[in-house]
PDB file of C-alpha atoms and ligand atoms in Angstrom:
ATOM      1  CA  UNK A 292      56.834   9.110  73.598  1.00  0.00           C
ATOM      2  CA  UNK A 293      53.023   9.528  73.477  1.00  0.00           C
ATOM      3  CA  UNK A 294      51.290   8.086  76.494  1.00  0.00           C
ATOM      4  CA  UNK A 295      47.750   9.398  75.822  1.00  0.00           C
ATOM      5  CA  UNK A 296      45.696  10.119  72.603  1.00  0.00           C
ATOM      6  CA  UNK A 297      42.916  12.824  72.788  1.00  0.00           C
ATOM      7  CA  UNK A 298      40.474  12.461  70.200  1.00  0.00           C
ATOM      8  CA  UNK A 299      37.899  15.030  68.951  1.00  0.00           C
ATOM      9  CA  UNK A 300      34.526  13.501  68.580  1.00  0.00           C
ATOM     10  CA  UNK A 301      32.392  14.941  65.878  1.00  0.00           C
ATOM     11  CA  UNK A 302      33.860  13.927  62.498  1.00  0.00           C
ATOM     12  CA  UNK A 303      36.628  11.908  63.880  1.00  0.00           C
ATOM     13  CA  UNK A 304      35.024   9.067  65.934  1.00  0.00           C
ATOM     14  CA  UNK A 305      31.223   9.581  64.872  1.00  0.00           C
ATOM     15  CA  UNK A 306      29.417  10.871  61.870  1.00  0.00           C
ATOM     16  CA  UNK A 307      27.501  13.622  63.555  1.00  0.00           C
ATOM     17  CA  UNK A 308      28.585  16.494  61.293  1.00  0.00           C
ATOM     18  CA  UNK A 309      25.686  15.738  58.987  1.00  0.00           C
ATOM     19  CA  UNK A 310      23.327  15.878  61.993  1.00  0.00           C
ATOM     20  CA  UNK A 311      24.682  19.224  63.020  1.00  0.00           C
ATOM     21  CA  UNK A 312      24.221  20.546  59.414  1.00  0.00           C
ATOM     22  CA  UNK A 313      20.545  19.239  59.242  1.00  0.00           C
ATOM     23  CA  UNK A 314      19.709  20.925  62.457  1.00  0.00           C
ATOM     24  CA  UNK A 315      21.366  24.338  61.688  1.00  0.00           C
ATOM     25  CA  UNK A 316      19.596  24.172  58.318  1.00  0.00           C
ATOM     26  CA  UNK A 317      16.257  23.715  59.972  1.00  0.00           C
ATOM     27  CA  UNK A 318      17.066  26.952  61.946  1.00  0.00           C
ATOM     28  CA  UNK A 319      18.223  28.904  58.993  1.00  0.00           C
ATOM     29  CA  UNK A 320      15.014  28.142  56.851  1.00  0.00           C
ATOM     30  CA  UNK A 321      12.911  29.301  59.826  1.00  0.00           C
ATOM     31  CA  UNK A 322      14.942  32.513  59.954  1.00  0.00           C
ATOM     32  CA  UNK A 323      14.560  32.968  56.204  1.00  0.00           C
ATOM     33  CA  UNK A 324      18.124  32.321  55.519  1.00  0.00           C
ATOM     34  CA  UNK A 325      18.386  30.164  52.370  1.00  0.00           C
ATOM     35  CA  UNK A 326      22.002  30.601  51.542  1.00  0.00           C
ATOM     36  CA  UNK A 327      23.367  28.423  54.340  1.00  0.00           C
ATOM     37  CA  UNK A 328      25.299  25.478  52.546  1.00  0.00           C
ATOM     38  CA  UNK A 329      27.361  22.637  53.383  1.00  0.00           C
ATOM     39  CA  UNK A 330      30.544  24.886  52.655  1.00  0.00           C
ATOM     40  CA  UNK A 331      29.445  27.250  55.291  1.00  0.00           C
ATOM     41  CA  UNK A 332      28.901  24.207  57.686  1.00  0.00           C
ATOM     42  CA  UNK A 333      32.704  23.507  57.291  1.00  0.00           C
ATOM     43  CA  UNK A 334      33.358  26.769  59.211  1.00  0.00           C
ATOM     44  CA  UNK A 335      31.408  25.369  62.071  1.00  0.00           C
ATOM     45  CA  UNK A 336      33.665  22.430  62.604  1.00  0.00           C
ATOM     46  CA  UNK A 337      35.117  22.430  66.109  1.00  0.00           C
ATOM     47  CA  UNK A 338      33.723  25.657  67.067  1.00  0.00           C
ATOM     48  CA  UNK A 339      31.220  26.347  69.734  1.00  0.00           C
ATOM     49  CA  UNK A 340      27.358  26.291  69.467  1.00  0.00           C
ATOM     50  CA  UNK A 341      27.218  30.183  69.835  1.00  0.00           C
ATOM     51  CA  UNK A 342      30.069  30.663  67.398  1.00  0.00           C
ATOM     52  CA  UNK A 343      28.522  28.256  64.993  1.00  0.00           C
ATOM     53  CA  UNK A 344      25.151  30.349  65.124  1.00  0.00           C
ATOM     54  CA  UNK A 345      27.159  33.318  64.055  1.00  0.00           C
ATOM     55  CA  UNK A 346      28.062  31.380  60.851  1.00  0.00           C
ATOM     56  CA  UNK A 347      24.528  30.758  60.215  1.00  0.00           C
ATOM     57  CA  UNK A 348      23.377  34.426  60.961  1.00  0.00           C
ATOM     58  CA  UNK A 349      26.189  35.881  58.878  1.00  0.00           C
ATOM     59  CA  UNK A 350      24.401  34.484  55.683  1.00  0.00           C
ATOM     60  CA  UNK A 351      21.477  36.556  56.451  1.00  0.00           C
ATOM     61  CA  UNK A 352      21.156  40.521  56.903  1.00  0.00           C
ATOM     62  CA  UNK A 353      19.287  40.829  60.182  1.00  0.00           C
ATOM     63  CA  UNK A 354      20.720  41.841  63.662  1.00  0.00           C
ATOM     64  CA  UNK A 355      19.371  40.061  66.679  1.00  0.00           C
ATOM     65  CA  UNK A 356      19.678  40.611  70.340  1.00  0.00           C
ATOM     66  CA  UNK A 357      21.741  38.333  72.622  1.00  0.00           C
ATOM     67  CA  UNK A 358      18.423  37.007  74.081  1.00  0.00           C
ATOM     68  CA  UNK A 359      17.174  35.970  70.684  1.00  0.00           C
ATOM     69  CA  UNK A 360      20.516  34.418  69.679  1.00  0.00           C
ATOM     70  CA  UNK A 361      20.284  32.237  72.875  1.00  0.00           C
ATOM     71  CA  UNK A 362      16.795  31.145  71.935  1.00  0.00           C
ATOM     72  CA  UNK A 363      17.951  30.315  68.319  1.00  0.00           C
ATOM     73  CA  UNK A 364      20.950  28.337  69.767  1.00  0.00           C
ATOM     74  CA  UNK A 365      18.678  26.443  72.144  1.00  0.00           C
ATOM     75  CA  UNK A 366      16.225  25.754  69.354  1.00  0.00           C
ATOM     76  CA  UNK A 367      18.949  24.391  67.009  1.00  0.00           C
ATOM     77  CA  UNK A 368      20.065  22.181  69.953  1.00  0.00           C
ATOM     78  CA  UNK A 369      16.450  20.753  70.398  1.00  0.00           C
ATOM     79  CA  UNK A 370      16.387  19.922  66.672  1.00  0.00           C
ATOM     80  CA  UNK A 371      19.821  18.257  67.019  1.00  0.00           C
ATOM     81  CA  UNK A 372      18.983  16.284  70.191  1.00  0.00           C
ATOM     82  CA  UNK A 373      15.857  15.082  68.329  1.00  0.00           C
ATOM     83  CA  UNK A 374      18.194  13.787  65.482  1.00  0.00           C
ATOM     84  CA  UNK A 375      20.589  12.195  68.247  1.00  0.00           C
ATOM     85  CA  UNK A 376      17.536  10.093  69.455  1.00  0.00           C
ATOM     86  CA  UNK A 377      18.310   7.641  66.523  1.00  0.00           C
ATOM     87  CA  UNK A 378      22.062   7.611  67.032  1.00  0.00           C
ATOM     88  CA  UNK A 379      23.628   4.217  67.733  1.00  0.00           C
ATOM     89  CA  UNK A 380      26.899   2.355  66.996  1.00  0.00           C
ATOM     90  CA  UNK A 381      26.222   2.676  63.282  1.00  0.00           C
ATOM     91  CA  UNK A 382      27.331   6.196  63.418  1.00  0.00           C
ATOM     92  CA  UNK A 383      30.951   5.186  64.521  1.00  0.00           C
ATOM     93  CA  UNK A 384      33.244   6.093  61.612  1.00  0.00           C
ATOM     94  CA  UNK A 385      35.328   3.124  59.862  1.00  0.00           C
ATOM     95  CA  UNK A 386      38.455   2.105  61.589  1.00  0.00           C
ATOM     96  CA  UNK A 387      37.489   3.789  64.805  1.00  0.00           C
ATOM     97  CA  UNK A 388      36.694   0.746  67.098  1.00  0.00           C
ATOM     98  CA  UNK A 389      39.902  -1.109  65.807  1.00  0.00           C
ATOM     99  CA  UNK A 390      42.030   1.945  66.517  1.00  0.00           C
ATOM    100  CA  UNK A 391      40.666   2.321  69.924  1.00  0.00           C
ATOM    101  CA  UNK A 392      41.271  -1.320  70.784  1.00  0.00           C
ATOM    102  CA  UNK A 393      44.730  -1.211  69.509  1.00  0.00           C
ATOM    103  CA  UNK A 394      45.583   1.818  71.497  1.00  0.00           C
ATOM    104  CA  UNK A 395      44.209   0.162  74.766  1.00  0.00           C
ATOM    105  CA  UNK A 396      45.980  -2.932  74.185  1.00  0.00           C
ATOM    106  CA  UNK A 397      49.064  -0.817  73.752  1.00  0.00           C
ATOM    107  CA  UNK A 398      48.546   0.710  77.142  1.00  0.00           C
ATOM    108  CA  UNK A 399      47.697   4.306  75.861  1.00  0.00           C
ATOM    109  CA  UNK A 400      45.349   6.366  77.684  1.00  0.00           C
ATOM    110  CA  UNK A 401      42.336   7.623  75.720  1.00  0.00           C
ATOM    111  CA  UNK A 402      40.686  10.804  76.232  1.00  0.00           C
ATOM    112  CA  UNK A 403      38.016  12.952  74.341  1.00  0.00           C
ATOM    113  CA  UNK A 404      38.526  16.785  73.688  1.00  0.00           C
ATOM    114  CA  UNK A 405      35.266  17.961  72.189  1.00  0.00           C
ATOM    115  CA  UNK A 406      33.728  21.356  72.481  1.00  0.00           C
ATOM    116  CA  UNK A 407      30.312  19.791  72.119  1.00  0.00           C
ATOM    117  CA  UNK A 408      28.085  19.737  75.373  1.00  0.00           C
ATOM    118  CA  UNK A 409      26.364  16.736  73.774  1.00  0.00           C
ATOM    119  CA  UNK A 410      29.626  14.698  73.721  1.00  0.00           C
ATOM    120  CA  UNK A 411      28.629  12.561  76.982  1.00  0.00           C
ATOM    121  CA  UNK A 412      25.367  11.717  75.489  1.00  0.00           C
ATOM    122  CA  UNK A 413      26.928  10.727  72.035  1.00  0.00           C
ATOM    123  CA  UNK A 414      29.586   8.593  73.733  1.00  0.00           C
ATOM    124  CA  UNK A 415      26.833   6.690  75.620  1.00  0.00           C
ATOM    125  CA  UNK A 416      24.585   6.253  72.663  1.00  0.00           C
ATOM    126  CA  UNK A 417      27.253   4.859  70.274  1.00  0.00           C
ATOM    127  CA  UNK A 418      28.676   2.708  73.192  1.00  0.00           C
ATOM    128  CA  UNK A 419      32.150   4.336  72.623  1.00  0.00           C
ATOM    129  CA  UNK A 420      32.300   5.425  76.256  1.00  0.00           C
ATOM    130  CA  UNK A 421      33.638   1.910  77.191  1.00  0.00           C
ATOM    131  CA  UNK A 422      36.928   2.755  75.439  1.00  0.00           C
ATOM    132  CA  UNK A 423      37.483   6.158  76.927  1.00  0.00           C
ATOM    133  CA  UNK A 424      39.317   7.028  80.087  1.00  0.00           C
ATOM    134  CA  UNK A 425      38.435  10.733  80.507  1.00  0.00           C
ATOM    135  CA  UNK A 426      36.073  13.017  78.700  1.00  0.00           C
ATOM    136  CA  UNK A 427      36.768  16.900  78.328  1.00  0.00           C
ATOM    137  CA  UNK A 428      33.932  18.576  76.667  1.00  0.00           C
ATOM    138  CA  UNK A 429      31.941  21.836  76.211  1.00  0.00           C
ATOM    139  CA  UNK A 430      30.660  21.579  79.735  1.00  0.00           C
ATOM    140  CA  UNK A 431      34.309  21.543  81.103  1.00  0.00           C
ATOM    141  CA  UNK A 432      35.469  24.765  79.413  1.00  0.00           C
ATOM    142  CA  UNK A 433      34.897  28.485  78.938  1.00  0.00           C
ATOM    143  CA  UNK A 434      36.909  28.857  75.607  1.00  0.00           C
ATOM    144  CA  UNK A 435      36.322  27.092  72.349  1.00  0.00           C
ATOM    145  CA  UNK A 436      38.909  25.778  69.880  1.00  0.00           C
ATOM    146  CA  UNK A 437      41.224  26.976  68.702  1.00  0.00           C
ATOM    147  CA  UNK A 438      41.979  27.884  72.383  1.00  0.00           C
ATOM    148  CA  UNK A 439      43.896  24.879  73.866  1.00  0.00           C
ATOM    149  CA  UNK A 440      41.719  24.799  77.001  1.00  0.00           C
ATOM    150  CA  UNK A 441      39.582  21.691  76.065  1.00  0.00           C
ATOM    151  CA  UNK A 442      42.819  19.546  75.416  1.00  0.00           C
ATOM    152  CA  UNK A 443      44.667  20.781  78.355  1.00  0.00           C
ATOM    153  CA  UNK A 444      41.512  19.792  80.649  1.00  0.00           C
ATOM    154  CA  UNK A 445      41.650  16.322  78.892  1.00  0.00           C
ATOM    155  CA  UNK A 446      45.413  15.794  79.634  1.00  0.00           C
ATOM    156  CA  UNK A 447      45.044  17.041  83.249  1.00  0.00           C
ATOM    157  CA  UNK A 448      42.108  14.606  83.783  1.00  0.00           C
ATOM    158  CA  UNK A 449      44.244  11.771  82.424  1.00  0.00           C
ATOM    159  CA  UNK A 450      47.243  12.956  84.585  1.00  0.00           C
ATOM    160  CA  UNK A 451      49.519  13.399  81.553  1.00  0.00           C
ATOM    161  CA  UNK A 452      51.963  16.090  80.614  1.00  0.00           C
ATOM    162  CA  UNK A 453      50.711  18.006  77.468  1.00  0.00           C
ATOM    163  CA  UNK A 454      53.895  17.051  75.354  1.00  0.00           C
ATOM    164  CA  UNK A 455      52.994  13.234  76.047  1.00  0.00           C
ATOM    165  CA  UNK A 456      49.734  13.476  74.275  1.00  0.00           C
ATOM    166  CA  UNK A 457      48.839  13.251  70.542  1.00  0.00           C
ATOM    167  CA  UNK A 458      45.534  14.963  69.518  1.00  0.00           C
ATOM    168  CA  UNK A 459      43.469  13.593  66.660  1.00  0.00           C
ATOM    169  CA  UNK A 460      41.394  16.252  64.816  1.00  0.00           C
ATOM    170  CA  UNK A 461      39.195  16.804  61.658  1.00  0.00           C
ATOM    171  CA  UNK A 462      39.222  20.662  61.994  1.00  0.00           C
ATOM    172  CA  UNK A 463      41.761  23.280  61.566  1.00  0.00           C
ATOM    173  CA  UNK A 464      40.540  25.040  64.857  1.00  0.00           C
ATOM    174  CA  UNK A 465      41.341  21.777  66.568  1.00  0.00           C
ATOM    175  CA  UNK A 466      44.704  21.336  65.014  1.00  0.00           C
ATOM    176  CA  UNK A 467      45.733  24.917  66.072  1.00  0.00           C
ATOM    177  CA  UNK A 468      44.309  24.184  69.566  1.00  0.00           C
ATOM    178  CA  UNK A 469      46.273  20.908  69.821  1.00  0.00           C
ATOM    179  CA  UNK A 470      49.566  22.583  68.921  1.00  0.00           C
ATOM    180  CA  UNK A 471      48.717  25.504  71.157  1.00  0.00           C
ATOM    181  CA  UNK A 472      48.684  22.883  73.982  1.00  0.00           C
ATOM    182  CA  UNK A 473      52.114  21.678  72.996  1.00  0.00           C
ATOM    183  CA  UNK A 474      50.601  18.493  71.825  1.00  0.00           C
ATOM    184  CA  UNK A 475      51.414  16.363  68.782  1.00  0.00           C
ATOM    185  CA  UNK A 476      48.652  16.561  66.219  1.00  0.00           C
ATOM    186  CA  UNK A 477      47.201  14.021  63.720  1.00  0.00           C
ATOM    187  CA  UNK A 478      44.732  15.386  61.150  1.00  0.00           C
ATOM    188  CA  UNK A 479      42.009  12.941  59.775  1.00  0.00           C
ATOM    189  CA  UNK A 480      40.170  13.927  56.643  1.00  0.00           C
ATOM    190  CA  UNK A 481      40.680  15.327  53.224  1.00  0.00           C
ATOM    191  CA  UNK A 482      40.619  19.134  53.876  1.00  0.00           C
ATOM    192  CA  UNK A 483      43.908  20.743  52.781  1.00  0.00           C
ATOM    193  CA  UNK A 484      44.201  22.804  56.009  1.00  0.00           C
ATOM    194  CA  UNK A 485      44.836  19.550  57.836  1.00  0.00           C
ATOM    195  CA  UNK A 486      48.423  19.503  56.300  1.00  0.00           C
ATOM    196  CA  UNK A 487      49.210  21.904  59.251  1.00  0.00           C
ATOM    197  CA  UNK A 488      49.028  18.811  61.509  1.00  0.00           C
ATOM    198  CA  UNK A 489      52.286  16.843  62.302  1.00  0.00           C
ATOM    199  CA  UNK A 490      50.693  13.795  60.835  1.00  0.00           C
ATOM    200  CA  UNK A 491      47.803  13.283  58.361  1.00  0.00           C
ATOM    201  CA  UNK A 492      45.432  10.598  57.406  1.00  0.00           C
ATOM    202  CA  UNK A 493      42.354  10.368  55.361  1.00  0.00           C
ATOM    203  CA  UNK A 494      40.478   8.651  58.153  1.00  0.00           C
ATOM    204  CA  UNK A 495      41.167   6.374  61.090  1.00  0.00           C
ATOM    205  CA  UNK A 496      40.607   3.439  58.591  1.00  0.00           C
ATOM    206  CA  UNK A 497      43.518   4.545  56.489  1.00  0.00           C
ATOM    207  CA  UNK A 498      47.173   3.082  56.691  1.00  0.00           C
ATOM    208  CA  UNK A 499      48.506   4.887  59.795  1.00  0.00           C
ATOM    209  CA  UNK A 500      52.151   4.307  61.143  1.00  0.00           C
ATOM    210  CA  UNK A 501      50.981   4.267  64.806  1.00  0.00           C
ATOM    211  CA  UNK A 502      54.207   2.781  66.086  1.00  0.00           C
ATOM    212  CA  UNK A 503      56.312   5.764  64.587  1.00  0.00           C
ATOM    213  CA  UNK A 504      53.834   8.217  65.908  1.00  0.00           C
ATOM    214  CA  UNK A 505      53.570   6.955  69.335  1.00  0.00           C
ATOM    215  CA  UNK A 506      57.248   6.474  69.729  1.00  0.00           C
ATOM    216  CA  UNK A 507      58.344   9.808  68.406  1.00  0.00           C
TER     217      UNK A 507
HETATM  218  C1  BG6 B 696      31.860  20.524  67.742  1.00  0.00           C
HETATM  219  C2  BG6 B 696      31.157  20.548  66.375  1.00  0.00           C
HETATM  220  O1  BG6 B 696      32.394  19.121  68.003  1.00  0.00           O
HETATM  221  O2  BG6 B 696      30.729  20.808  68.699  1.00  0.00           O
HETATM  222  C3  BG6 B 696      30.696  21.924  66.051  1.00  0.00           C
HETATM  223  O3  BG6 B 696      32.235  20.395  65.439  1.00  0.00           O
HETATM  224  C4  BG6 B 696      29.572  22.296  67.156  1.00  0.00           C
HETATM  225  O4  BG6 B 696      30.115  22.042  64.931  1.00  0.00           O
HETATM  226  C5  BG6 B 696      30.237  22.099  68.389  1.00  0.00           C
HETATM  227  O5  BG6 B 696      29.087  23.500  66.960  1.00  0.00           O
HETATM  228  C6  BG6 B 696      29.099  22.500  69.765  1.00  0.00           C
HETATM  229  O6  BG6 B 696      28.361  21.389  69.842  1.00  0.00           O
HETATM  230  P1  BG6 B 696      27.111  21.224  70.635  1.00  0.00           P
HETATM  231  O7  BG6 B 696      26.645  19.905  70.551  1.00  0.00           O
HETATM  232  O8  BG6 B 696      27.425  21.744  72.162  1.00  0.00           O
HETATM  233  O9  BG6 B 696      26.107  22.297  70.039  1.00  0.00           O
HETATM  234 MG1   MG B 697      35.518  17.537  64.595  1.00  0.00          MG
END
């Protein structure tokens, strides 16, 4: 029986993936890397800021010191935060609000499991925070997905056993993390890797048999 649902944020509840891509692209251009594409951006889904930077740098040929890498990551985050200034409830993905309301009225606890350090800001700006019982984000963890830490912290904050939680994810790293935490997983999106999840849907606006999932 599922008692808590732990949602990834970027790409599951909000459409911030495009803003991440835009901000990384700005940095890539400044570094003279012109081969960074949307396809590369897919590899950044669910992984930490520093690991995402490595995806960008792997498209160039230069070697940088740790200090320079930290400056690049901070620069990208500043571009990203500038783009987030415009963020509001219009960034909420289709079906999300209805889904969160349904889970709340069903008595389920709702958590966030996101490696983003900007998760609290995004939840505030979109107004989604009012549906969320506990947030586990990049500020709470030392290991990024596919490590299960971010979901374990979420379940601990919710006061739930791991096996009583369902993870909702749009990235392979997140599905692997959810499974490693001994949680059930629902993959949302069209990527074929999501077939590894226990359940899958094209989005939260799709037909989902919530009753079967929650009572399994
Ligand atoms: C994840 C995104 O949610 O957060 C990744 O899918 C991103 O692409 C990661 O790198 C870290 O985000 P932030 O906001 O801390 O740089
Ligand atoms: Mg995601």
